[in-house]
Short mmCIF file of C-alpha atoms in Angstrom, two decimals:
data_model
loop_
_atom_site.label_atom_id
_atom_site.label_comp_id
_atom_site.label_asym_id
_atom_site.label_seq_id
_atom_site.Cartn_x
_atom_site.Cartn_y
_atom_site.Cartn_z
CA PRO K 723 48.94 22.09 2.76
CA ASP K 724 47.88 18.56 0.93
CA LEU K 725 43.83 18.47 1.13
CA LEU K 726 42.59 16.80 3.86
CA PRO K 727 41.55 13.07 2.97
CA PHE K 728 38.34 11.70 3.35
CA ALA K 729 37.74 9.21 6.15
CA GLU K 730 37.92 5.57 5.36
CA LYS K 731 34.41 3.83 4.67
CA MET K 732 33.06 2.20 7.31
CA PRO K 733 31.62 -1.37 6.67
CA ILE K 734 27.73 -1.07 6.05
CA LEU K 735 25.08 -2.89 8.07
CA LYS K 736 22.22 -4.44 5.41
CA GLY K 737 18.94 -5.03 7.80
CA GLU K 738 17.60 -8.77 7.28
CA ALA K 739 14.35 -9.32 5.30
CA SER K 740 11.46 -10.23 7.77
CA HIS K 741 10.53 -13.92 7.95
CA TYR K 742 7.46 -13.42 10.19
CA ASP K 743 4.51 -14.57 7.86
CA ALA K 744 6.16 -17.66 7.25
CA ASP K 745 7.23 -18.57 10.50
CA LEU K 746 3.78 -18.54 11.39
CA HIS K 747 2.69 -20.77 8.51
CA ASN K 748 5.60 -23.29 8.92
CA LEU K 749 3.83 -23.34 12.69
CA LEU K 750 0.76 -24.78 10.73
CA CYS K 751 2.98 -26.93 8.80
CA CYS K 752 4.77 -28.85 11.16
CA CYS K 753 2.01 -28.54 13.79
CA GLN K 754 3.91 -28.39 16.81
CA CYS K 755 1.92 -27.28 20.21
CA ALA K 756 -1.05 -27.48 18.17
CA ASP K 757 -3.96 -27.40 20.82
CA VAL K 758 -6.80 -27.32 18.80
CA ALA K 759 -8.37 -30.23 16.40
CA PHE K 760 -11.13 -29.82 14.12
CA TYR K 761 -13.01 -32.88 12.91
CA PRO K 762 -16.13 -33.25 10.54
CA GLU K 763 -19.06 -35.00 11.93
CA ASP K 764 -18.22 -38.31 11.60
CA LEU K 765 -14.46 -37.94 13.04
CA SER K 766 -12.92 -39.37 9.86
CA THR K 767 -9.92 -36.96 9.65
CA VAL K 768 -8.73 -34.09 12.03
CA VAL K 769 -6.74 -30.82 11.15
CA GLU K 770 -4.46 -28.96 13.87
CA ALA K 771 -4.55 -25.34 14.44
CA HIS K 772 -3.37 -23.26 17.37
CA LYS K 773 -5.99 -20.89 19.47
CA ILE K 774 -3.42 -18.21 19.98
CA ILE K 775 -3.10 -17.70 16.19
CA LEU K 776 -6.89 -17.87 15.13
CA CYS K 777 -7.92 -15.92 18.10
CA SER K 778 -5.07 -13.35 16.71
CA VAL K 779 -7.08 -13.18 13.40
CA SER K 780 -10.87 -13.53 14.21
CA HIS K 781 -13.45 -12.47 17.05
CA LEU K 782 -15.64 -15.54 15.93
CA PHE K 783 -12.76 -17.93 17.20
CA MET K 784 -12.48 -15.75 20.18
CA LEU K 785 -16.06 -15.73 21.04
CA LEU K 786 -15.51 -20.01 20.06
CA PHE K 787 -12.40 -20.62 22.70
CA GLU K 788 -13.78 -18.35 25.38
CA VAL K 789 -11.51 -15.39 25.44
CA LYS K 790 -14.93 -13.05 24.81
CA SER K 791 -18.18 -13.15 25.21
CA PRO K 792 -21.25 -12.81 23.07
CA ALA K 793 -21.97 -9.71 24.65
CA ASP K 794 -17.97 -8.80 23.77
CA ILE K 795 -18.65 -9.68 20.27
CA CYS K 796 -21.71 -7.19 19.25
CA ASP K 797 -22.43 -8.32 16.60
CA ALA K 798 -24.84 -10.96 15.97
CA SER K 799 -23.93 -12.54 12.31
CA ILE K 800 -20.60 -13.26 14.35
CA VAL K 801 -22.34 -15.16 16.43
CA ARG K 802 -25.03 -17.16 14.34
CA THR K 803 -21.56 -17.85 12.23
CA ALA K 804 -19.96 -19.39 15.32
CA GLN K 805 -22.92 -21.82 16.13
CA SER K 806 -23.85 -22.88 12.52
CA LEU K 807 -20.19 -23.70 12.13
CA PHE K 808 -18.69 -25.32 14.94
CA VAL K 809 -19.52 -27.59 17.81
CA VAL K 810 -16.67 -27.16 20.62
CA GLU K 811 -16.69 -30.78 22.24
CA ALA K 812 -15.03 -32.53 25.33
CA GLY K 813 -12.76 -35.11 24.94
CA ALA K 814 -13.29 -38.77 25.87
CA ALA K 815 -14.43 -40.22 22.59
CA PHE K 816 -12.10 -38.26 20.48
CA PRO K 817 -9.05 -39.69 19.40
CA PRO K 818 -5.59 -38.81 20.94
CA ALA K 819 -4.22 -35.26 21.31
CA PRO K 820 -2.45 -33.68 18.65
CA ARG K 821 1.25 -33.52 18.70
CA GLY K 822 3.00 -31.14 20.96
CA VAL K 823 0.47 -30.81 23.18
CA PRO K 824 1.72 -30.77 26.83
CA PRO K 825 0.08 -32.73 29.59
CA CYS K 826 -1.42 -29.92 31.21
CA VAL K 827 -3.12 -28.05 28.49
CA PRO K 828 -5.87 -30.29 27.40
CA PRO K 829 -6.48 -29.99 23.24
CA VAL K 830 -10.18 -28.40 22.28
CA ARG K 831 -11.85 -30.86 19.89
CA VAL K 832 -13.91 -28.48 17.58
CA VAL K 833 -16.71 -30.03 15.38
CA VAL K 834 -16.90 -28.69 11.97
CA LYS K 835 -20.91 -28.97 11.07
CA ASP K 836 -20.24 -27.93 7.85
CA SER K 837 -19.21 -30.57 5.31
CA VAL K 838 -18.03 -27.97 2.51
CA PHE K 839 -16.59 -25.84 4.80
CA CYS K 840 -14.35 -28.46 6.57
CA SER K 841 -13.29 -29.86 3.16
CA CYS K 842 -11.68 -26.42 2.59
CA LEU K 843 -10.21 -26.20 5.72
CA PRO K 844 -6.78 -26.50 5.44
CA ASP K 845 -6.73 -23.87 2.59
CA ILE K 846 -8.50 -21.60 4.56
CA LEU K 847 -5.98 -22.32 7.52
CA HIS K 848 -3.04 -21.89 5.35
CA PHE K 849 -4.69 -18.62 4.32
CA ILE K 850 -5.28 -17.60 8.08
CA TYR K 851 -1.67 -18.43 9.26
CA SER K 852 0.09 -16.98 5.61
CA GLY K 853 -1.25 -13.54 7.10
CA ALA K 854 -4.48 -13.45 5.68
CA PHE K 855 -3.41 -10.80 2.77
CA GLN K 856 -3.75 -13.65 0.00
CA TRP K 857 -7.39 -13.54 -0.42
CA GLU K 858 -7.25 -14.19 -4.37
CA ARG K 859 -5.21 -17.20 -4.06
CA LEU K 860 -7.65 -18.68 -1.28
CA GLU K 861 -10.24 -18.51 -4.16
CA GLU K 862 -8.59 -20.24 -6.50
CA ASP K 863 -8.26 -22.78 -4.54
CA ILE K 864 -11.46 -23.04 -3.51
CA LYS K 865 -12.64 -22.73 -6.62
CA LYS K 866 -10.30 -25.68 -8.24
CA LYS K 867 -11.70 -28.13 -5.05
CA LEU K 868 -15.48 -27.28 -4.77
CA LYS K 869 -15.73 -27.21 -8.68
CA ASP K 870 -18.90 -25.54 -7.95
CA PRO K 871 -19.79 -21.93 -7.91
CA GLU K 872 -22.43 -21.74 -5.28
CA LYS K 873 -20.23 -23.92 -3.06
CA THR K 874 -17.58 -21.85 -2.99
CA GLU K 875 -19.39 -18.29 -2.85
CA HIS K 876 -20.46 -20.32 0.07
CA VAL K 877 -17.35 -20.93 1.68
CA LEU K 878 -15.75 -17.81 0.91
CA GLU K 879 -19.28 -15.80 2.37
CA LYS K 880 -18.19 -18.07 5.76
CA VAL K 881 -14.28 -17.07 5.51
CA LYS K 882 -15.26 -13.25 5.42
CA CYS K 883 -17.70 -13.39 8.42
CA ILE K 884 -14.59 -15.27 10.72
CA LEU K 885 -12.42 -12.19 9.79
CA LYS K 886 -15.10 -9.62 9.75
CA THR K 887 -14.46 -6.94 12.86
CA PRO K 888 -17.82 -6.39 14.76
CA GLY K 889 -20.47 -3.96 13.69
CA LYS K 890 -18.29 -3.40 10.12
CA LEU K 891 -19.90 -4.78 6.97
CA ASN K 892 -17.29 -6.83 4.97
CA THR K 893 -17.74 -7.26 1.57
CA VAL K 894 -15.56 -9.14 -1.48
CA LYS K 895 -13.63 -5.95 -2.22
CA ASP K 896 -12.68 -5.25 1.63
CA CYS K 897 -10.45 -8.79 1.23
CA ARG K 898 -8.63 -8.06 -2.06
CA SER K 899 -4.69 -8.51 -1.14
CA HIS K 900 -3.93 -4.62 -2.10
CA GLN K 901 -6.56 -3.35 0.83
CA ILE K 902 -6.31 -6.16 3.55
CA LYS K 903 -3.55 -5.44 6.09
CA ARG K 904 -1.63 -8.30 7.35
CA LEU K 905 -2.74 -9.21 10.58
CA TYR K 906 -0.74 -10.41 13.06
CA ASN K 907 1.82 -7.83 14.04
CA THR K 908 -0.90 -5.80 15.37
CA SER K 909 -3.23 -8.76 16.81
CA LEU K 910 -0.91 -11.10 18.51
CA ARG K 911 0.65 -7.76 20.22
CA LEU K 912 -2.93 -7.99 22.12
CA PHE K 913 -1.84 -11.33 23.66
CA PHE K 914 1.70 -10.61 24.43
CA ASN K 915 2.08 -10.31 28.12
CA THR K 916 -1.46 -11.70 29.35
CA PRO K 917 -2.41 -14.75 30.59
CA VAL K 918 -5.42 -14.73 28.12
CA LEU K 919 -4.63 -18.54 26.87
CA ALA K 920 -1.16 -18.38 27.91
CA ASP K 921 0.39 -21.65 28.43
CA VAL K 922 3.78 -21.41 30.12
CA ILE K 923 5.23 -18.64 32.21
CA PHE K 924 8.96 -17.40 32.22
CA LYS K 925 9.75 -16.77 36.15
CA ILE K 926 12.08 -13.85 35.59
CA GLN K 927 14.05 -11.69 38.69
CA GLY K 928 11.57 -12.59 41.08
CA ALA K 929 8.14 -11.95 38.67
CA THR K 930 6.20 -13.93 36.09
CA VAL K 931 5.82 -13.31 32.70
CA PRO K 932 3.08 -15.51 30.96
CA ALA K 933 3.58 -16.10 27.25
CA HIS K 934 2.61 -18.77 24.36
CA ARG K 935 4.32 -21.92 23.18
CA ALA K 936 2.84 -21.83 19.54
CA VAL K 937 4.45 -17.78 18.96
CA LEU K 938 8.21 -18.60 20.90
CA VAL K 939 8.27 -22.35 18.89
CA ALA K 940 7.11 -20.84 15.63
CA ARG K 941 9.38 -17.96 16.14
CA CYS K 942 12.52 -19.05 17.75
CA GLU K 943 14.42 -22.23 16.66
CA VAL K 944 16.24 -22.45 20.51
CA MET K 945 12.73 -22.22 21.78
CA ALA K 946 11.06 -24.57 19.55
CA ALA K 947 14.16 -27.09 20.37
CA MET K 948 13.47 -26.22 24.14
CA PHE K 949 9.55 -26.95 24.17
CA ASN K 950 9.75 -30.25 22.17
CA GLY K 951 12.70 -31.90 22.73
CA ASN K 952 13.79 -33.98 25.87
CA TYR K 953 14.47 -30.78 27.97
CA LEU K 954 11.91 -30.10 31.30
CA GLU K 955 11.13 -27.16 29.77
CA ALA K 956 8.89 -29.70 27.28
CA ASN K 957 6.52 -30.31 29.83
CA SER K 958 6.40 -27.61 32.60
CA ILE K 959 4.11 -24.63 33.26
CA LEU K 960 6.93 -22.79 34.86
CA VAL K 961 10.09 -21.52 33.12
CA PRO K 962 12.95 -20.07 34.81
CA VAL K 963 14.92 -17.78 32.98
CA TYR K 964 18.61 -16.75 33.75
CA GLY K 965 21.63 -14.15 32.29
CA VAL K 966 19.03 -11.28 31.22
CA SER K 967 16.79 -8.93 32.92
CA LYS K 968 12.75 -8.77 33.06
CA ASP K 969 12.82 -5.73 30.57
CA THR K 970 15.10 -6.98 28.58
CA PHE K 971 13.50 -10.25 28.31
CA LEU K 972 9.87 -8.95 27.62
CA SER K 973 11.37 -6.70 25.17
CA PHE K 974 12.58 -9.78 23.29
CA LEU K 975 9.19 -11.78 23.77
CA GLU K 976 7.83 -8.26 22.39
CA TYR K 977 9.42 -8.89 19.11
CA LEU K 978 9.05 -12.62 18.62
CA TYR K 979 5.27 -11.22 19.09
CA THR K 980 5.26 -8.46 17.10
CA ASP K 981 8.39 -8.41 14.61
CA SER K 982 8.96 -4.95 15.69
CA CYS K 983 10.90 -3.38 18.51
CA CYS K 984 12.17 -0.24 19.63
CA PRO K 985 15.20 0.49 22.38
CA ALA K 986 15.01 3.25 24.49
CA SER K 987 18.79 3.41 24.53
CA ILE K 988 22.35 2.17 23.10
CA LEU K 989 22.20 0.56 26.37
CA GLN K 990 19.20 -1.42 26.14
CA ALA K 991 19.47 -1.97 22.41
CA MET K 992 23.17 -3.82 23.45
CA SER K 993 21.16 -6.15 26.23
CA LEU K 994 18.69 -6.78 23.75
CA LEU K 995 21.12 -7.79 21.24
CA ILE K 996 22.75 -10.23 23.97
CA CYS K 997 19.31 -11.27 24.91
CA ALA K 998 19.09 -12.24 20.88
CA GLU K 999 22.50 -14.17 20.44
CA MET K 1000 21.51 -15.63 23.57
CA TYR K 1001 18.00 -17.32 21.83
CA GLN K 1002 19.55 -17.48 18.37
CA VAL K 1003 17.49 -14.62 16.70
CA MET K 1004 19.58 -13.18 14.31
CA ARG K 1005 17.11 -10.45 12.64
CA LEU K 1006 16.68 -9.32 16.54
CA GLN K 1007 20.71 -9.07 16.57
CA HIS K 1008 20.79 -7.54 13.47
CA ILE K 1009 18.19 -4.58 14.49
CA CYS K 1010 20.14 -4.01 17.67
CA GLU K 1011 22.97 -3.45 15.53
CA LEU K 1012 21.67 -1.26 13.17
CA TYR K 1013 19.99 0.94 16.17
CA ILE K 1014 23.22 1.10 17.68
CA ILE K 1015 24.98 2.29 14.89
CA THR K 1016 22.65 4.58 13.90
CA GLN K 1017 22.36 6.21 17.61
CA LEU K 1018 25.94 6.71 17.42
CA GLN K 1019 26.15 8.19 13.81
CA SER K 1020 24.20 11.04 14.64
CA MET K 1021 25.83 12.04 18.26
CA PRO K 1022 27.68 15.49 17.28
CA SER K 1023 31.22 15.35 18.06
CA ARG K 1024 30.92 17.51 21.56
CA GLU K 1025 28.28 15.11 22.95
CA LEU K 1026 30.63 12.13 21.86
CA ALA K 1027 33.18 13.88 23.58
CA SER K 1028 31.26 14.35 27.11
CA THR K 1029 29.08 11.16 26.62
CA SER K 1030 29.77 8.70 30.09
CA LEU K 1031 28.94 5.67 27.32
CA SER K 1032 31.90 3.88 26.81
CA ILE K 1033 32.13 2.77 23.15
CA VAL K 1034 35.02 0.37 23.92
CA SER K 1035 32.93 -1.77 26.37
CA LEU K 1036 30.45 -1.44 23.61
CA LEU K 1037 33.10 -2.97 21.73
CA LYS K 1038 34.46 -5.87 24.05
CA LYS K 1039 30.13 -6.81 24.32
CA ALA K 1040 29.83 -7.07 20.81
CA LYS K 1041 33.05 -9.07 20.34
CA PHE K 1042 32.18 -11.73 22.84
CA HIS K 1043 28.80 -12.05 22.11
CA ASN K 1044 29.76 -12.87 18.27
CA SER K 1045 28.28 -9.42 16.87
CA ASP K 1046 31.63 -9.27 14.10
CA CYS K 1047 29.65 -6.89 12.15
CA LEU K 1048 29.12 -4.59 14.86
CA SER K 1049 32.13 -4.66 16.62
CA THR K 1050 33.71 -4.42 13.44
CA TRP K 1051 32.33 -1.58 12.56
CA LEU K 1052 32.57 0.61 16.09
CA LEU K 1053 36.34 -0.55 15.42
CA HIS K 1054 36.34 1.87 12.30
CA PHE K 1055 34.29 4.26 14.47
CA ILE K 1056 37.10 5.12 16.87
CA ALA K 1057 39.68 5.29 14.35
CA THR K 1058 37.59 7.80 12.51
CA ASN K 1059 36.95 9.86 15.52
CA TYR K 1060 40.74 9.32 16.85
CA LEU K 1061 41.26 12.74 18.15
CA ILE K 1062 38.01 12.07 20.34
CA PHE K 1063 38.59 8.89 21.55
CA SER K 1064 42.37 8.83 22.23
CA GLN K 1065 41.90 11.67 24.58
CA LYS K 1066 39.19 9.17 26.88
CA PRO K 1067 41.18 6.70 29.42
CA GLU K 1068 39.00 3.91 27.81
CA PHE K 1069 41.22 4.12 24.82
CA GLN K 1070 43.62 2.59 27.00
CA ASP K 1071 41.13 -0.74 27.41
CA LEU K 1072 41.93 -1.53 23.50
CA SER K 1073 44.00 -4.52 23.22
CA ALA K 1074 46.96 -4.78 21.03
CA GLU K 1075 45.50 -5.84 18.20
CA GLU K 1076 42.49 -3.34 18.30
CA ARG K 1077 45.08 -0.51 18.99
CA ASN K 1078 47.23 -1.58 15.96
CA PHE K 1079 43.84 -1.40 13.64
CA VAL K 1080 42.57 1.88 14.78
CA GLU K 1081 46.52 3.13 14.60
CA MET K 1082 46.37 2.26 10.73
CA HIS K 1083 42.85 3.56 10.49
CA ARG K 1084 42.69 6.47 12.37
CA TRP K 1085 41.35 9.90 10.84
CA PRO K 1086 42.98 12.38 10.74
CA SER K 1087 45.88 10.03 9.66
CA ASN K 1088 49.62 10.88 11.14
CA LEU K 1089 50.83 11.60 7.47
CA TYR K 1090 48.55 14.59 7.15
CA LEU K 1091 49.01 15.96 10.93
CA LYS K 1092 52.78 15.70 9.98
CA GLN K 1093 52.37 17.26 6.53
CA LEU K 1094 49.80 19.76 8.51
CA ALA K 1095 52.25 21.26 11.24
CA ASP K 1096 55.32 21.46 8.65
CA TYR K 1097 52.93 23.95 6.87
CA ARG K 1098 52.22 25.50 10.17
CA ASN K 1099 55.90 25.50 10.52
CA TYR K 1100 56.96 26.61 7.04
CA VAL K 1101 54.22 29.41 7.38
CA HIS K 1102 55.66 31.02 10.69
CA SER K 1103 59.08 31.11 9.40
CA GLN K 1104 58.39 33.15 6.80
CA LYS K 1105 57.69 36.28 8.97
CA CYS K 1106 55.70 37.98 7.04
CA HIS K 1107 52.05 39.39 7.42
CA CYS K 1108 49.16 39.86 5.44
CA THR K 1109 49.07 42.89 2.83
CA VAL K 1110 45.30 43.76 3.27
CA MET K 1111 46.05 44.04 7.11
#
């Protein structure tokens, strides 16, 4: 008989590169939802920032904004640096609140007592918001600005103390780009689903979920429009969420905070994909697509035949929620495993167009099965036996 041809290659889904650091850096550039204003002692200029980002990379800022107490820090050098650099003030004599701060969240006004450090603060914030791993670039920027080796070293020592882990000695070597790790995706996790510094509360399925506007605005364009546009949410602390379960929404928020997600099942991944499509977070949608594909590809034929999971139902959800890559792949998957799926009741739920596609791309093909049947008939018609037998 003819050799069994290979099944048609299924479409390849390519993962989207992370833009996590760029999202947070853009947050600094646009200053949406800024809730910290740094001033020099003469109040001549202002530099805006976000408590949640600063606290995610620095115990010093946690101390400054009362997330932690001096007893929690247990490192005198961090406490001394905080006291020598900054003074937190409360507001009447200061300029208006930074752009994007809701009325219910008063801005924190911080005076920078060190004038040299204050002059370099925009560069230092760009370094922090870029993931705090471009140390050599920060050195160059400060050298060009100050043109004085002693002042440059003074500012860099202050930055190292800001980034210092309590109880550990930080050296210049520790700050080299190839040694320092990206801080946000581990440190922002500390603030995920906690009321610490939270300035918005989502109400979902009778429960409440605290969050931080700055992170949401930076990571999700739909959230940015919601909190900075002419919507009720822009000036509301309590925001209702509809059309998604609490667990799925928590997984969605976890991705925004950490740039990673770990669905527990194919169905959970599909629910998260639907949520990602709702909020137009395309990279998360692609991650869910890849997870679903990987799980289905790893299923043995016996498990695929006995599973109660409806692949046709997944196909229809993928189509409805504009997941074109996944829906195309699922059609190929059904066609490639034709002998299994054609025996399932769900096969009848395919539309006429889908059925035509599956029949056209089915494996094994009708032509091969016909040739195989003809060959078997030929063998039986010869009425001869193996000579060995």
